[in-house]
Each structure stands twice: as C-alpha cells, then as structure tokens.
Amino acid sequence: MSGAKHTVVIGGGVIGGFTAWYLAQAGHRVTLIEQSQFGRQCSHGNCGYVSPSHVIPLARPGQVLKGLKGMLTTQTALRINPAKLTMLAPWLLKFALRCNAKAMMEAGRACHPLLQSSAALYREVFEQQNMLVDWKTDGLLFVFRDQHEFDAYAESDAWLRKHFDLPAEPFAGSALTELEPALKPGLAGAWLYRCDAHLRPGKLMSELKRIITAAGVRVLEQTGMKSFAGNGGQATAVLTTGETIAADNFVVAVGAWAPLLQQSLGIKLPIQPGKGYSITMARPRLCPRYPMILEECHVAITPFEEGYRVGSTMEFSGYDTTLNRARLNYLRSGAAEYLHEPTAEPVEEEWYGWRPMTADGIPYIDRSPRYSNVWIAAGHSMLGISMGTGTGKLVAELITGQKPHVDPALYRIKR
C-alpha cells in the first residue's frame, strides 16, 4: 500500500465510514479522523431505517403551515424555536420555496437512485462481511389513527407507485391487528412498505469500524479538523487537533457541522441541524413486530432483537446542546396513542442528534469550490443511514475515476 493514493476522510459517521470502506476496497490508503468517537453522533441514536420508500422530502406542500404552528407549541413533530428565527430565516426561506409539488418531485428523483442502490449495497456488504447489525427486512408500517388521513394516503401511494415503483399494501380492521397485535384497536389503518428494512444503528457503526479497520483504514478518534493547507487549487494536508496529515485527496463528511467549515471549503453550505430525539429502552412485553411511523404525530418505533427505540421529531434550534425534556415527553405521549405498551423499563438511553438538513432534501456530493481534490459528502437530512452505502460508493467512484453507479450531477452544490 506504500505506493497507493492516500485519502483522508473527515467524519466518523455512516457516510464517512462507508466512504472509507469503498475507498479501501478500491486500493486507496485511507485515514479517517473523527472529532469525538466513531459512530457516536447522528449515526448512533436514530431509528435505523433503510427506506427506499422515503423519497418524499421534508419540504413538501403543507409544511410551511406546519412550521408556523411549530413556533407556537412544543407538542408538534416539527418545531421551530422562535428565539432562533433571525438566524434560521435564510434557510427557512429556501425551505419554504421548495414546499411545492414540482420541487418535491425533483427531490424524489434525486434521492431515489441513491436510496435504491444503498439498500442493495447494504445486503451485499452485510452478507460478504458477516456484519451482525440486527438486519431485518420485514418492511415499514405507516400507521394512521384518522380515517380521512388514512384514506388520503392512497393518493401518495398512487404517486409513489406511478413515479418510483414503490407500492404499499393497506391494512385495516382485523387485518391490521392480525398483522401487528401491538397496535391498539380502533385505528384507521396502516400502509406497509415491504421494500424497507431496519437495523440497529449502534451495531452498524461498531461493525463498520471493525471492517474498515480490518481493511487497513487508520481511524483517529478525538481528532478534529482545523483547516487545510493548500497549494493553488489543491489541498496538500489537513491540519487537525493532533497531527498534520498529508494526502492526495480529502473527503469532508461531517454532517451538520459542514457549514462551520466555510473558510476551508470555500462555501457555506445551506445546511441546518435538525434536532431529532430518541429513547432506547427494554422491549415491552407486547413489542411491535414491525418498525412503524405513527403518522399523525410523526413518532417512529423500532423494535430491536434486544431493546426498543421510540424516536423522531424535528427541532430547528441551531446547534443547541440541551436535551429538551418536552420533546422526549412528546415521543412517549405520541406512542401511547397507538400502542398497547408504548414504553418499557429500564430506559437505556435518552438521546438527541443533529440531522444535516438541506432546504431541498437532496444531499451535497461534489468537489469543494476551493480545492479540486477536496470532496464534500454532507446534507443527507433524515436519510443518512438509508443513503450510507450508496454515498460511500459514489464518492469512491468519483475519486478513483470509476464510472459512477448513479448520476453525480443530481447532488452537485450548484443546482
């Protein structure tokens, strides 16, 4: 490997981890640096969905009104902190301009190929590397209490079938309780996406660290990036809180922290941290068979082989580091409206993480405007796990000159 090209990957989440993996598979010498611990940021406490069905972005018709309501109460899935409104205003304006059917379709067409490729690549790497991640391919339920909302979802189902070949199967009445006994009686119904899967994020990141280390990737934890050293339009080294590391190529995969690297990247990416919460606990006695999204409250439920997670919500409050108890209570109360046993004891972890939210719902996978050998892979919004393998493979293809397996123009910075 002494004569191999050297790439430094900055960021130890799922995007950085799989980028390192595919670069190592392509013969590169890889160093990965992470400012805290590998896999302990946003990739850790999410609900673990690998969801090809999730092509509809947060920016969709009707979301502007929901956002306005979210400034008035904490009892809503989408929450905008009024005290941060001035700071958030430029991003929120971009977001509002994308809340229409045309922009929603554009985002769907951009995200679809990356979601599809990632789902297939997960199956491949899990089998080849014997990764034990609680991988389940039972599907994902979208559950409705309200009859009108359940019936109205038929339009979304038709749209997803027509444009993306993503069919869902409806269940109601006794068929629903037979499918999922953990749900309370009297719910309107649910739509099942059999194409979706789920895993335990913590196990994924632990196993990912194992395989990249075995592949020769040098992982440096507690090592933050300071800046790049450059010569003309090329970066020559990255200056870290530890050593200075020279390399041929660099990948910035730092999620919600990407806008803070404006000087190094030559651009302030329009990414906002969208704060999500989760509670991980023991499995209830009547534990759901399926992972599910409780649609009216947008609370997500994930059963693991050992354990159970209630998560979701979207809070725009900047880089806020407080664990908002009201948001955790919202998760509990939302789950209680749908499930016989919504929670259990003991609680293993109460968590928050910053999703890297782009205004249009499309990630940025492109060269840095400042340095031609610095690549950006950030802004995966709520789909970091779902797009992890596909993004890593695409970045590796772009760096090594291989034919990209999806069209990289969909993810360019200037779009």
Short mmCIF file of C-alpha atoms in Angstrom, two decimals:
data_model
loop_
_atom_site.label_atom_id
_atom_site.label_comp_id
_atom_site.label_asym_id
_atom_site.label_seq_id
_atom_site.Cartn_x
_atom_site.Cartn_y
_atom_site.Cartn_z
CA MET A 1 0.00 0.00 0.00
CA SER A 2 3.05 2.29 0.19
CA GLY A 3 2.53 3.49 -3.39
CA ALA A 4 -1.24 3.77 -3.13
CA LYS A 5 -3.09 7.04 -3.25
CA HIS A 6 -3.81 8.39 0.22
CA THR A 7 -7.24 9.80 1.09
CA VAL A 8 -8.23 11.40 4.38
CA VAL A 9 -11.90 11.09 5.30
CA ILE A 10 -13.07 13.71 7.80
CA GLY A 11 -16.06 12.47 9.78
CA GLY A 12 -16.74 9.16 11.50
CA GLY A 13 -20.45 8.77 10.83
CA VAL A 14 -22.14 6.38 8.43
CA ILE A 15 -21.28 8.50 5.37
CA GLY A 16 -17.61 8.86 6.28
CA GLY A 17 -17.36 5.24 7.35
CA PHE A 18 -18.70 3.79 4.12
CA THR A 19 -16.68 6.25 2.06
CA ALA A 20 -13.58 4.92 3.81
CA TRP A 21 -14.73 1.35 3.18
CA TYR A 22 -15.25 1.74 -0.56
CA LEU A 23 -12.03 3.71 -0.98
CA ALA A 24 -10.11 0.95 0.79
CA GLN A 25 -11.78 -1.62 -1.45
CA ALA A 26 -10.59 0.42 -4.45
CA GLY A 27 -6.99 0.19 -3.25
CA HIS A 28 -6.58 3.57 -1.56
CA ARG A 29 -4.70 4.08 1.66
CA VAL A 30 -7.27 5.72 3.95
CA THR A 31 -7.07 7.71 7.16
CA LEU A 32 -10.35 8.61 8.87
CA ILE A 33 -10.47 11.33 11.52
CA GLU A 34 -13.37 11.90 13.91
CA GLN A 35 -13.66 14.77 16.39
CA SER A 36 -15.29 12.57 19.04
CA GLN A 37 -15.86 8.81 18.79
CA PHE A 38 -16.54 6.89 15.61
CA GLY A 39 -20.27 6.39 15.12
CA ARG A 40 -21.39 8.31 18.21
CA GLN A 41 -23.01 11.36 16.59
CA CYS A 42 -26.15 11.42 14.44
CA SER A 43 -25.45 7.89 13.18
CA HIS A 44 -25.89 6.46 16.68
CA GLY A 45 -29.35 7.13 18.12
CA ASN A 46 -31.61 7.29 15.07
CA CYS A 47 -34.31 4.73 14.35
CA GLY A 48 -32.23 2.68 11.92
CA TYR A 49 -34.44 2.68 8.85
CA VAL A 50 -33.08 1.69 5.45
CA SER A 51 -36.01 3.03 3.50
CA PRO A 52 -36.17 3.17 -0.30
CA SER A 53 -39.75 4.37 0.23
CA HIS A 54 -38.54 7.68 1.73
CA VAL A 55 -38.29 9.68 -1.48
CA ILE A 56 -40.65 12.46 -0.34
CA PRO A 57 -38.55 15.22 1.32
CA LEU A 58 -39.44 17.28 4.38
CA ALA A 59 -40.04 20.21 2.01
CA ARG A 60 -43.45 19.30 0.65
CA PRO A 61 -46.80 21.02 0.17
CA GLY A 62 -48.34 22.00 3.52
CA GLN A 63 -45.12 22.13 5.53
CA VAL A 64 -44.98 25.93 5.77
CA LEU A 65 -48.20 25.99 7.79
CA LYS A 66 -46.94 23.17 10.00
CA GLY A 67 -43.74 25.13 10.59
CA LEU A 68 -45.69 28.20 11.67
CA LYS A 69 -47.69 26.09 14.11
CA GLY A 70 -44.41 24.64 15.37
CA MET A 71 -43.34 28.05 16.64
CA LEU A 72 -46.31 28.20 18.97
CA THR A 73 -46.10 24.87 20.78
CA THR A 74 -43.69 22.10 21.72
CA GLN A 75 -46.42 19.49 21.16
CA THR A 76 -45.77 19.03 17.48
CA ALA A 77 -43.35 16.93 15.46
CA LEU A 78 -41.92 19.92 13.55
CA ARG A 79 -40.67 22.55 15.98
CA ILE A 80 -39.04 25.90 15.11
CA ASN A 81 -37.53 27.77 18.05
CA PRO A 82 -38.86 31.36 17.82
CA ALA A 83 -35.75 32.68 19.58
CA LYS A 84 -33.63 31.40 16.67
CA LEU A 85 -35.86 32.77 13.92
CA THR A 86 -33.50 35.52 12.76
CA MET A 87 -30.64 33.07 12.41
CA LEU A 88 -32.85 30.46 10.72
CA ALA A 89 -34.62 32.89 8.36
CA PRO A 90 -32.39 32.47 5.24
CA TRP A 91 -32.60 28.68 5.39
CA LEU A 92 -36.32 28.70 6.18
CA LEU A 93 -36.98 30.93 3.17
CA LYS A 94 -35.15 28.47 0.89
CA PHE A 95 -37.12 25.66 2.51
CA ALA A 96 -40.46 27.44 2.06
CA LEU A 97 -39.77 28.00 -1.64
CA ARG A 98 -39.31 24.23 -2.03
CA CYS A 99 -42.64 23.31 -0.42
CA ASN A 100 -44.42 22.65 -3.71
CA ALA A 101 -45.21 19.65 -5.88
CA LYS A 102 -42.61 20.40 -8.58
CA ALA A 103 -39.74 20.71 -6.10
CA MET A 104 -40.93 17.62 -4.24
CA MET A 105 -40.71 15.62 -7.47
CA GLU A 106 -37.21 16.97 -8.18
CA ALA A 107 -36.04 15.87 -4.74
CA GLY A 108 -37.67 12.48 -5.14
CA ARG A 109 -35.97 11.87 -8.48
CA ALA A 110 -32.61 12.85 -6.97
CA CYS A 111 -32.92 10.72 -3.84
CA HIS A 112 -34.49 7.63 -5.42
CA PRO A 113 -31.39 6.18 -7.15
CA LEU A 114 -29.21 6.66 -4.08
CA LEU A 115 -31.83 5.05 -1.84
CA GLN A 116 -32.22 2.09 -4.18
CA SER A 117 -28.50 1.50 -4.59
CA SER A 118 -27.87 1.81 -0.85
CA ALA A 119 -30.49 -0.81 0.02
CA ALA A 120 -28.89 -3.27 -2.40
CA LEU A 121 -25.36 -2.46 -1.26
CA TYR A 122 -26.27 -2.99 2.41
CA ARG A 123 -27.44 -6.51 1.62
CA GLU A 124 -24.22 -7.15 -0.27
CA VAL A 125 -21.79 -5.87 2.35
CA PHE A 126 -23.67 -7.45 5.27
CA GLU A 127 -23.51 -10.85 3.61
CA GLN A 128 -19.94 -10.59 2.37
CA GLN A 129 -18.53 -9.22 5.64
CA ASN A 130 -20.78 -11.15 8.03
CA MET A 131 -21.90 -7.93 9.72
CA LEU A 132 -24.21 -8.52 12.70
CA VAL A 133 -26.41 -5.43 12.84
CA ASP A 134 -29.94 -6.72 13.70
CA TRP A 135 -30.77 -6.53 9.98
CA LYS A 136 -34.48 -7.13 9.36
CA THR A 137 -36.29 -6.94 6.02
CA ASP A 138 -39.90 -7.15 7.22
CA GLY A 139 -40.84 -3.71 5.91
CA LEU A 140 -42.06 -0.47 7.48
CA LEU A 141 -45.60 0.44 8.57
CA PHE A 142 -47.13 3.91 8.18
CA VAL A 143 -49.90 3.88 10.81
CA PHE A 144 -52.91 6.24 10.89
CA ARG A 145 -55.45 7.00 13.60
CA ASP A 146 -57.53 9.33 11.47
CA GLN A 147 -59.72 7.76 8.79
CA HIS A 148 -59.50 10.76 6.48
CA GLU A 149 -55.69 10.78 6.67
CA PHE A 150 -55.52 7.02 6.05
CA ASP A 151 -57.80 7.29 3.02
CA ALA A 152 -55.95 10.35 1.72
CA TYR A 153 -52.66 8.46 1.78
CA ALA A 154 -53.97 6.46 -1.17
CA GLU A 155 -53.01 9.48 -3.30
CA SER A 156 -49.43 9.34 -2.01
CA ASP A 157 -49.39 5.61 -2.64
CA ALA A 158 -50.56 6.12 -6.22
CA TRP A 159 -47.94 8.85 -6.76
CA LEU A 160 -45.13 6.68 -5.40
CA ARG A 161 -46.27 3.70 -7.48
CA LYS A 162 -46.50 5.74 -10.67
CA HIS A 163 -43.25 7.67 -10.45
CA PHE A 164 -40.97 5.41 -8.40
CA ASP A 165 -42.46 1.91 -8.48
CA LEU A 166 -42.84 1.97 -4.69
CA PRO A 167 -46.10 0.20 -3.84
CA ALA A 168 -47.54 -0.02 -0.34
CA GLU A 169 -50.06 -2.53 0.96
CA PRO A 170 -53.01 -1.20 3.00
CA PHE A 171 -54.27 -2.92 6.16
CA ALA A 172 -57.32 -2.01 8.23
CA GLY A 173 -59.62 -3.52 10.85
CA SER A 174 -58.91 -7.10 11.87
CA ALA A 175 -56.29 -7.44 9.13
CA LEU A 176 -54.23 -4.73 10.82
CA THR A 177 -54.48 -6.15 14.35
CA GLU A 178 -53.60 -9.59 12.98
CA LEU A 179 -50.58 -8.13 11.19
CA GLU A 180 -49.47 -6.06 14.20
CA PRO A 181 -51.06 -7.08 17.54
CA ALA A 182 -49.13 -4.35 19.40
CA LEU A 183 -51.38 -1.68 17.88
CA LYS A 184 -54.48 -0.56 19.73
CA PRO A 185 -57.87 -1.40 18.25
CA GLY A 186 -59.84 1.34 16.55
CA LEU A 187 -57.02 2.78 14.45
CA ALA A 188 -57.94 3.73 10.90
CA GLY A 189 -55.30 1.60 9.22
CA ALA A 190 -51.73 1.33 8.01
CA TRP A 191 -49.74 1.11 4.80
CA LEU A 192 -46.89 -1.42 4.66
CA TYR A 193 -43.77 -0.81 2.55
CA ARG A 194 -42.24 -4.26 2.18
CA CYS A 195 -39.24 -2.76 0.35
CA ASP A 196 -37.96 -1.16 3.56
CA ALA A 197 -35.67 -2.65 6.18
CA HIS A 198 -34.19 -1.69 9.51
CA LEU A 199 -31.13 -2.29 11.67
CA ARG A 200 -29.64 -1.21 14.97
CA PRO A 201 -27.51 1.87 14.25
CA GLY A 202 -25.09 1.35 17.13
CA LYS A 203 -24.32 -2.17 15.94
CA LEU A 204 -23.97 -0.95 12.36
CA MET A 205 -21.36 1.61 13.37
CA SER A 206 -19.48 -0.86 15.57
CA GLU A 207 -19.37 -3.41 12.76
CA LEU A 208 -18.46 -0.75 10.21
CA LYS A 209 -15.49 0.29 12.33
CA ARG A 210 -14.48 -3.37 12.52
CA ILE A 211 -14.48 -3.94 8.77
CA ILE A 212 -12.76 -0.69 7.81
CA THR A 213 -10.05 -1.28 10.39
CA ALA A 214 -9.58 -4.81 9.06
CA ALA A 215 -9.33 -3.33 5.56
CA GLY A 216 -6.40 -1.17 6.67
CA VAL A 217 -8.16 2.13 7.36
CA ARG A 218 -6.41 4.15 10.05
CA VAL A 219 -9.08 5.55 12.40
CA LEU A 220 -8.12 8.55 14.55
CA GLU A 221 -10.73 9.43 17.17
CA GLN A 222 -10.79 12.60 19.29
CA THR A 223 -9.14 14.28 16.31
CA GLY A 224 -10.88 17.32 14.89
CA MET A 225 -10.17 19.19 11.68
CA LYS A 226 -8.78 22.73 11.91
CA SER A 227 -8.11 23.66 8.29
CA PHE A 228 -6.50 22.61 5.04
CA ALA A 229 -3.04 23.52 3.84
CA GLY A 230 -3.14 24.20 0.14
CA ASN A 231 -1.09 24.99 -2.91
CA GLY A 232 -3.10 26.79 -5.56
CA GLY A 233 -6.31 24.90 -6.15
CA GLN A 234 -5.12 21.73 -4.42
CA ALA A 235 -5.17 20.83 -0.73
CA THR A 236 -1.92 19.24 0.39
CA ALA A 237 -2.69 18.38 4.01
CA VAL A 238 -5.31 18.64 6.70
CA LEU A 239 -4.35 20.32 9.96
CA THR A 240 -6.02 18.58 12.88
CA THR A 241 -6.11 18.95 16.64
CA GLY A 242 -3.42 16.27 16.62
CA GLU A 243 -1.11 15.80 13.68
CA THR A 244 -0.92 17.35 10.23
CA ILE A 245 -1.84 14.70 7.65
CA ALA A 246 -0.71 14.98 4.05
CA ALA A 247 -2.79 13.20 1.41
CA ASP A 248 -3.75 13.11 -2.26
CA ASN A 249 -7.49 13.53 -1.66
CA PHE A 250 -9.79 14.58 1.15
CA VAL A 251 -13.46 13.88 1.87
CA VAL A 252 -15.48 16.09 4.22
CA ALA A 253 -18.34 14.02 5.64
CA VAL A 254 -19.16 15.90 8.82
CA GLY A 255 -22.94 16.10 8.56
CA ALA A 256 -24.49 19.11 10.28
CA TRP A 257 -21.05 20.59 11.03
CA ALA A 258 -20.33 21.22 7.32
CA PRO A 259 -21.46 24.90 7.32
CA LEU A 260 -18.94 25.63 10.08
CA LEU A 261 -16.10 24.77 7.66
CA GLN A 262 -16.92 27.64 5.31
CA GLN A 263 -13.38 29.02 5.14
CA SER A 264 -11.85 25.63 4.42
CA LEU A 265 -14.42 24.57 1.81
CA GLY A 266 -14.89 27.90 0.06
CA ILE A 267 -18.64 27.81 0.56
CA LYS A 268 -21.13 27.96 3.41
CA LEU A 269 -23.39 25.04 2.66
CA PRO A 270 -27.08 25.77 3.34
CA ILE A 271 -27.43 23.02 5.93
CA GLN A 272 -29.25 23.41 9.24
CA PRO A 273 -29.05 21.00 12.16
CA GLY A 274 -32.48 19.40 12.51
CA LYS A 275 -32.53 18.07 16.04
CA GLY A 276 -34.02 14.63 16.48
CA TYR A 277 -34.61 12.75 19.72
CA SER A 278 -34.91 9.13 20.75
CA ILE A 279 -35.46 6.99 23.82
CA THR A 280 -33.96 3.49 23.88
CA MET A 281 -35.34 1.03 26.39
CA ALA A 282 -36.14 -2.59 27.11
CA ARG A 283 -38.62 -4.33 24.82
CA PRO A 284 -42.24 -4.08 26.02
CA ARG A 285 -43.92 -7.40 26.74
CA LEU A 286 -46.18 -6.78 23.74
CA CYS A 287 -43.46 -5.45 21.47
CA PRO A 288 -44.26 -4.43 17.89
CA ARG A 289 -43.29 -6.91 15.21
CA TYR A 290 -42.74 -4.15 12.68
CA PRO A 291 -40.94 -0.83 12.75
CA MET A 292 -43.51 1.88 12.21
CA ILE A 293 -44.12 5.57 11.78
CA LEU A 294 -47.14 6.86 13.69
CA GLU A 295 -48.26 9.33 11.10
CA GLU A 296 -50.34 11.92 12.91
CA CYS A 297 -47.62 12.59 15.49
CA HIS A 298 -44.68 11.50 13.28
CA VAL A 299 -43.20 9.34 16.02
CA ALA A 300 -41.08 6.40 14.88
CA ILE A 301 -40.92 2.99 16.57
CA THR A 302 -38.15 0.45 16.08
CA PRO A 303 -38.04 -2.99 17.71
CA PHE A 304 -34.55 -4.45 18.04
CA GLU A 305 -33.56 -8.02 18.87
CA GLU A 306 -32.65 -6.75 22.32
CA GLY A 307 -34.27 -3.41 23.02
CA TYR A 308 -36.72 -0.97 21.56
CA ARG A 309 -36.49 2.64 20.37
CA VAL A 310 -39.01 5.49 20.17
CA GLY A 311 -37.73 8.43 18.18
CA SER A 312 -38.13 11.21 15.64
CA THR A 313 -39.31 14.86 15.88
CA MET A 314 -37.65 17.72 14.01
CA GLU A 315 -36.49 20.73 16.00
CA PHE A 316 -34.80 23.71 14.37
CA SER A 317 -32.91 25.47 17.15
CA GLY A 318 -29.41 25.81 15.74
CA TYR A 319 -26.53 23.98 17.39
CA ASP A 320 -28.42 23.59 20.63
CA THR A 321 -26.95 21.01 23.01
CA THR A 322 -29.77 20.70 25.54
CA LEU A 323 -31.81 17.54 25.95
CA ASN A 324 -35.29 19.02 25.76
CA ARG A 325 -37.49 17.06 28.17
CA ALA A 326 -40.66 18.29 26.45
CA ARG A 327 -39.55 16.64 23.21
CA LEU A 328 -38.89 13.35 24.96
CA ASN A 329 -42.31 13.53 26.59
CA TYR A 330 -43.81 14.18 23.16
CA LEU A 331 -42.35 10.88 21.94
CA ARG A 332 -43.86 8.99 24.86
CA SER A 333 -47.31 10.57 24.56
CA GLY A 334 -47.37 10.09 20.79
CA ALA A 335 -46.56 6.39 21.06
CA ALA A 336 -49.21 5.96 23.76
CA GLU A 337 -51.95 6.97 21.32
CA TYR A 338 -51.26 3.97 19.08
CA LEU A 339 -49.67 1.15 21.08
CA HIS A 340 -50.90 -1.10 23.88
CA GLU A 341 -47.48 -0.87 25.55
CA PRO A 342 -45.76 2.21 24.16
CA THR A 343 -42.77 2.18 26.52
CA ALA A 344 -40.97 -0.09 28.96
CA GLU A 345 -38.35 -0.01 31.68
CA PRO A 346 -35.48 0.29 32.13
CA VAL A 347 -34.56 3.18 29.87
CA GLU A 348 -31.15 2.58 28.34
CA GLU A 349 -30.55 5.98 26.74
CA GLU A 350 -32.19 9.34 26.10
CA TRP A 351 -30.54 10.91 23.08
CA TYR A 352 -30.55 13.76 20.61
CA GLY A 353 -28.67 14.23 17.35
CA TRP A 354 -28.36 16.89 14.67
CA ARG A 355 -29.59 15.79 11.28
CA PRO A 356 -27.86 17.69 8.44
CA MET A 357 -30.94 19.21 6.80
CA THR A 358 -30.74 20.71 3.32
CA ALA A 359 -33.56 23.01 2.27
CA ASP A 360 -34.41 20.87 -0.76
CA GLY A 361 -33.89 17.45 0.85
CA ILE A 362 -31.05 16.50 -1.52
CA PRO A 363 -27.52 15.79 -0.24
CA TYR A 364 -24.38 17.51 -1.50
CA ILE A 365 -21.85 15.16 -3.11
CA ASP A 366 -19.40 17.27 -5.04
CA ARG A 367 -15.97 18.86 -5.16
CA SER A 368 -15.20 21.77 -2.86
CA PRO A 369 -15.22 25.11 -4.70
CA ARG A 370 -11.85 25.94 -3.12
CA TYR A 371 -9.83 22.76 -3.65
CA SER A 372 -10.39 20.35 -6.52
CA ASN A 373 -9.16 17.36 -4.51
CA VAL A 374 -11.47 18.02 -1.55
CA TRP A 375 -14.83 16.30 -1.85
CA ILE A 376 -17.96 17.09 0.14
CA ALA A 377 -20.47 14.42 1.15
CA ALA A 378 -22.95 16.03 3.51
CA GLY A 379 -26.56 17.12 3.89
CA HIS A 380 -28.33 13.76 3.89
CA SER A 381 -31.13 15.18 6.05
CA MET A 382 -33.08 12.28 7.62
CA LEU A 383 -31.62 9.69 5.25
CA GLY A 384 -28.01 9.25 6.33
CA ILE A 385 -28.42 5.58 7.20
CA SER A 386 -30.67 4.96 4.19
CA MET A 387 -28.11 6.51 1.81
CA GLY A 388 -24.89 5.48 3.56
CA THR A 389 -23.56 2.72 1.31
CA GLY A 390 -24.60 4.36 -1.96
CA THR A 391 -22.98 7.65 -0.99
CA GLY A 392 -19.76 5.99 0.09
CA LYS A 393 -19.54 4.03 -3.14
CA LEU A 394 -20.31 7.11 -5.27
CA VAL A 395 -17.63 9.23 -3.57
CA ALA A 396 -15.08 6.44 -4.03
CA GLU A 397 -16.01 6.16 -7.71
CA LEU A 398 -15.59 9.89 -8.25
CA ILE A 399 -12.19 9.98 -6.56
CA THR A 400 -10.83 6.86 -8.29
CA GLY A 401 -12.19 7.73 -11.73
CA GLN A 402 -14.58 4.79 -11.96
CA LYS A 403 -17.89 5.11 -13.77
CA PRO A 404 -20.40 6.41 -11.19
CA HIS A 405 -23.19 3.94 -10.43
CA VAL A 406 -25.64 6.86 -10.03
CA ASP A 407 -25.61 10.25 -11.74
CA PRO A 408 -23.47 12.59 -9.58
CA ALA A 409 -24.97 15.68 -11.24
CA LEU A 410 -28.06 15.16 -9.08
CA TYR A 411 -26.07 16.10 -5.97
CA ARG A 412 -23.90 18.98 -7.18
CA ILE A 413 -23.54 22.02 -4.94
CA LYS A 414 -24.65 24.50 -7.61
CA ARG A 415 -28.09 23.27 -8.52
#
